[in-house]
Amino acid sequence: MVNLYRRFMAAIRECGVVTLVPTKTRIGVKTRMTFAAVVLRKQWLDAHIILSQRAEGALFRRVESLTTTSHVHHFRITSPDQINDELRTWLREAYKVGRQEHLG
């Protein structure tokens, strides 16, 4: 599981400089604001990203709309193959939300 976490974090760091914010239940990832979080499970990672619009896709297990410009997209990573170009695209979008570029 640690290797999967490292791969996931490497994909996030490809977006730019981030700060990790560990809590008792998860590890948050932020730039200007938190845009992602991950929970290490025994067999997988549970994670979420915040996007400015609702997105549909096989990756997402659930989407929660907090405001009109803040939507939490939950997903599970069970294999390194899931850390692919599609996920990297979503991570880049979430990183922009973390930098609050969607508000400009």
Coordinates of N, CA and C in Angstrom, one line a residue:
M1 N 0.8 -1.2 0.0 CA 0.0 0.0 0.0 C 0.9 1.3 0.0
V2 N 2.0 1.2 0.7 CA 2.9 2.4 0.7 C 3.3 2.8 -0.7
N3 N 3.7 1.8 -1.5 CA 4.1 2.1 -2.8 C 3.0 2.8 -3.7
L4 N 1.8 2.3 -3.5 CA 0.6 2.9 -4.2 C 0.5 4.4 -3.7
Y5 N 0.6 4.6 -2.4 CA 0.5 6.0 -1.9 C 1.6 6.8 -2.5
R6 N 2.8 6.3 -2.5 CA 3.9 7.1 -3.1 C 3.7 7.5 -4.6
R7 N 3.2 6.5 -5.3 CA 2.9 6.8 -6.7 C 1.8 7.9 -6.9
F8 N 0.8 7.8 -6.0 CA -0.3 8.8 -6.0 C 0.2 10.1 -5.7
M9 N 1.0 10.2 -4.7 CA 1.6 11.5 -4.3 C 2.6 12.1 -5.3
A10 N 3.3 11.2 -6.0 CA 4.2 11.6 -7.1 C 3.3 12.3 -8.2
A11 N 2.2 11.7 -8.5 CA 1.3 12.2 -9.5 C 0.8 13.6 -9.1
I12 N 0.5 13.7 -7.8 CA 0.0 15.0 -7.3 C 1.1 16.1 -7.4
R13 N 2.3 15.7 -7.0 CA 3.4 16.6 -7.0 C 3.8 17.1 -8.5
E14 N 3.4 16.3 -9.5 CA 3.7 16.7 -10.9 C 2.9 18.0 -11.2
C15 N 1.8 18.3 -10.4 CA 1.0 19.5 -10.6 C 1.7 20.7 -10.2
G16 N 2.5 20.6 -9.1 CA 3.2 21.8 -8.6 C 3.5 21.6 -7.1
V17 N 3.9 22.6 -6.4 CA 4.2 22.6 -5.0 C 3.0 22.4 -4.2
V18 N 3.1 21.4 -3.3 CA 1.9 21.1 -2.4 C 2.4 21.0 -0.9
T19 N 1.5 21.1 0.0 CA 1.8 20.9 1.4 C 0.9 19.8 1.9
L20 N 1.4 18.9 2.6 CA 0.7 17.8 3.2 C 0.1 18.2 4.5
V21 N -1.1 17.9 4.8 CA -1.8 18.2 6.0 C -2.3 17.0 6.7
P22 N -1.5 16.2 7.4 CA -2.0 15.0 8.0 C -2.9 15.2 9.2
T23 N -4.0 14.4 9.3 CA -4.9 14.5 10.4 C -5.0 13.0 10.9
K24 N -5.8 12.8 11.9 CA -6.0 11.5 12.4 C -6.6 10.5 11.4
T25 N -7.4 11.0 10.5 CA -8.2 10.1 9.6 C -7.7 10.2 8.1
R26 N -6.9 11.2 7.7 CA -6.6 11.3 6.3 C -5.3 12.2 6.2
I27 N -4.8 12.3 5.0 CA -3.7 13.2 4.6 C -4.3 14.1 3.6
G28 N -4.4 15.4 4.0 CA -4.9 16.4 3.1 C -3.7 16.9 2.2
V29 N -4.1 17.5 1.1 CA -3.1 18.0 0.2 C -3.6 19.4 -0.2
K30 N -2.7 20.4 0.0 CA -3.1 21.8 -0.3 C -2.1 22.6 -1.1
T31 N -2.5 23.6 -1.7 CA -1.7 24.6 -2.3 C -2.1 25.9 -1.5
R32 N -3.0 26.7 -2.0 CA -3.6 27.8 -1.3 C -4.7 27.3 -0.4
M33 N -5.4 26.3 -0.9 CA -6.4 25.6 -0.1 C -6.4 24.1 -0.3
T34 N -7.0 23.3 0.5 CA -7.0 21.9 0.3 C -7.8 21.5 -0.9
F35 N -7.2 20.7 -1.8 CA -7.8 20.3 -3.0 C -7.9 18.8 -3.2
A36 N -7.3 18.0 -2.3 CA -7.3 16.6 -2.3 C -7.0 16.0 -1.0
A37 N -7.4 14.7 -0.8 CA -7.1 14.0 0.4 C -7.1 12.5 0.1
V38 N -6.3 11.8 1.0 CA -6.2 10.4 0.8 C -6.2 9.7 2.1
V39 N -6.8 8.5 2.1 CA -6.8 7.6 3.3 C -6.2 6.3 2.9
L40 N -5.2 5.8 3.6 CA -4.6 4.6 3.3 C -5.3 3.5 4.0
R41 N -5.8 2.5 3.2 CA -6.5 1.3 3.7 C -5.5 0.1 3.5
K42 N -5.9 -1.0 4.0 CA -5.1 -2.2 4.0 C -4.8 -2.6 2.5
Q43 N -5.9 -2.6 1.7 CA -5.8 -3.1 0.3 C -5.9 -2.0 -0.8
W44 N -6.1 -0.7 -0.4 CA -6.3 0.3 -1.4 C -6.2 1.7 -0.8
L45 N -6.3 2.7 -1.6 CA -6.4 4.1 -1.2 C -7.8 4.6 -1.4
D46 N -8.4 5.3 -0.5 CA -9.6 6.0 -0.7 C -9.2 7.5 -0.8
A47 N -9.6 8.2 -1.8 CA -9.2 9.5 -2.0 C -10.3 10.4 -2.6
H48 N -10.1 11.7 -2.5 CA -11.0 12.6 -3.1 C -10.3 13.8 -3.6
I49 N -10.9 14.5 -4.6 CA -10.4 15.7 -5.1 C -11.6 16.7 -5.2
I50 N -11.2 18.0 -5.2 CA -12.3 19.0 -5.3 C -12.1 19.6 -6.7
L51 N -13.2 19.6 -7.4 CA -13.3 20.2 -8.7 C -14.3 21.4 -8.7
S52 N -14.2 22.3 -9.7 CA -15.1 23.4 -9.7 C -16.4 23.1 -10.4
Q53 N -16.5 21.9 -11.1 CA -17.7 21.5 -11.7 C -17.9 20.0 -11.5
R54 N -19.1 19.5 -11.5 CA -19.3 18.1 -11.4 C -18.8 17.4 -12.6
A55 N -18.1 16.3 -12.4 CA -17.5 15.5 -13.5 C -18.0 14.1 -13.4
E56 N -18.3 13.5 -14.5 CA -18.8 12.1 -14.5 C -17.6 11.3 -15.1
G57 N -17.5 10.1 -14.6 CA -16.5 9.2 -15.1 C -16.4 7.9 -14.3
A58 N -15.9 6.9 -14.9 CA -15.8 5.6 -14.2 C -14.9 5.7 -13.0
L59 N -14.0 6.6 -12.9 CA -13.1 6.7 -11.8 C -13.9 7.1 -10.5
F60 N -14.9 7.9 -10.6 CA -15.6 8.5 -9.4 C -16.7 7.6 -8.9
R61 N -16.6 7.3 -7.6 CA -17.6 6.5 -6.9 C -18.8 7.3 -6.5
R62 N -18.5 8.6 -6.1 CA -19.5 9.5 -5.6 C -19.1 10.9 -5.8
V63 N -20.0 11.8 -6.0 CA -19.7 13.2 -6.1 C -20.7 14.0 -5.2
E64 N -20.1 14.8 -4.3 CA -20.8 15.6 -3.4 C -20.7 17.1 -3.8
S65 N -21.8 17.8 -4.0 CA -21.7 19.2 -4.4 C -21.9 20.0 -3.1
L66 N -20.8 20.8 -2.8 CA -20.8 21.6 -1.6 C -21.4 23.0 -1.9
T67 N -20.9 23.6 -3.0 CA -21.4 24.8 -3.5 C -21.5 24.7 -5.0
T68 N -21.9 25.8 -5.7 CA -22.0 25.8 -7.1 C -20.6 25.6 -7.8
T69 N -19.5 25.9 -7.0 CA -18.2 25.8 -7.6 C -17.2 24.9 -6.8
S70 N -17.8 24.1 -6.0 CA -17.0 23.2 -5.2 C -17.7 21.8 -5.1
H71 N -17.1 20.8 -5.8 CA -17.7 19.5 -5.9 C -16.6 18.4 -5.5
V72 N -16.9 17.7 -4.5 CA -16.0 16.6 -4.0 C -16.2 15.3 -4.7
H73 N -15.1 14.9 -5.4 CA -15.2 13.6 -6.2 C -14.4 12.5 -5.5
H74 N -15.1 11.5 -5.1 CA -14.5 10.4 -4.3 C -14.2 9.3 -5.3
F75 N -13.0 8.6 -5.0 CA -12.6 7.5 -5.8 C -11.7 6.6 -5.0
R76 N -11.5 5.4 -5.5 CA -10.7 4.4 -4.8 C -9.6 3.9 -5.8
I77 N -8.4 3.8 -5.3 CA -7.3 3.3 -6.1 C -6.8 2.0 -5.5
T78 N -6.9 1.0 -6.4 CA -6.6 -0.4 -5.9 C -5.3 -0.9 -6.6
S79 N -4.9 -0.2 -7.7 CA -3.8 -0.7 -8.5 C -3.0 0.5 -9.1
P80 N -1.7 0.3 -9.3 CA -0.9 1.4 -9.9 C -1.4 1.8 -11.3
D81 N -2.1 0.9 -12.0 CA -2.6 1.2 -13.3 C -3.6 2.3 -13.3
Q82 N -4.3 2.5 -12.2 CA -5.3 3.5 -12.1 C -4.6 4.9 -11.9
I83 N -3.4 5.0 -11.7 CA -2.7 6.3 -11.6 C -2.2 6.6 -13.0
N84 N -3.1 7.0 -13.9 CA -2.9 7.1 -15.3 C -3.1 8.5 -15.8
D85 N -3.2 8.7 -17.1 CA -3.3 10.0 -17.7 C -4.7 10.6 -17.3
E86 N -5.7 9.8 -17.3 CA -7.0 10.4 -16.9 C -7.0 10.9 -15.4
L87 N -6.4 10.2 -14.5 CA -6.4 10.6 -13.1 C -5.5 11.9 -13.1
R88 N -4.4 11.9 -13.8 CA -3.5 13.0 -13.8 C -4.2 14.3 -14.3
T89 N -5.0 14.1 -15.3 CA -5.8 15.3 -15.8 C -6.7 15.8 -14.7
W90 N -7.4 14.9 -14.0 CA -8.3 15.4 -12.9 C -7.5 16.0 -11.8
L91 N -6.3 15.5 -11.5 CA -5.5 16.1 -10.4 C -5.0 17.5 -10.8
R92 N -4.7 17.7 -12.1 CA -4.3 19.0 -12.5 C -5.5 20.0 -12.4
E93 N -6.7 19.6 -12.7 CA -7.8 20.4 -12.5 C -8.1 20.7 -11.0
A94 N -7.9 19.7 -10.2 CA -8.1 20.0 -8.7 C -7.0 20.9 -8.2
Y95 N -5.8 20.8 -8.7 CA -4.7 21.6 -8.3 C -5.1 23.1 -8.6
K96 N -5.7 23.4 -9.7 CA -6.1 24.7 -10.1 C -7.1 25.2 -9.1
V97 N -8.1 24.3 -8.7 CA -9.1 24.7 -7.7 C -8.4 25.1 -6.4
G98 N -7.4 24.2 -6.0 CA -6.6 24.5 -4.8 C -5.9 25.9 -4.8
R99 N -5.5 26.3 -6.0 CA -4.9 27.6 -6.2 C -5.9 28.7 -6.4
Q100 N -7.2 28.3 -6.4 CA -8.3 29.2 -6.6 C -8.3 29.9 -7.9
E101 N -7.7 29.3 -8.9 CA -7.7 29.9 -10.2 C -9.1 29.9 -10.9
H102 N -10.0 29.0 -10.4 CA -11.3 29.0 -11.0 C -12.2 30.3 -10.6
L103 N -11.7 31.0 -9.6 CA -12.4 32.2 -9.1 C -12.0 33.4 -9.8
G104 N -10.9 33.4 -10.6 CA -10.4 34.6 -11.2 C -11.1 34.9 -12.4

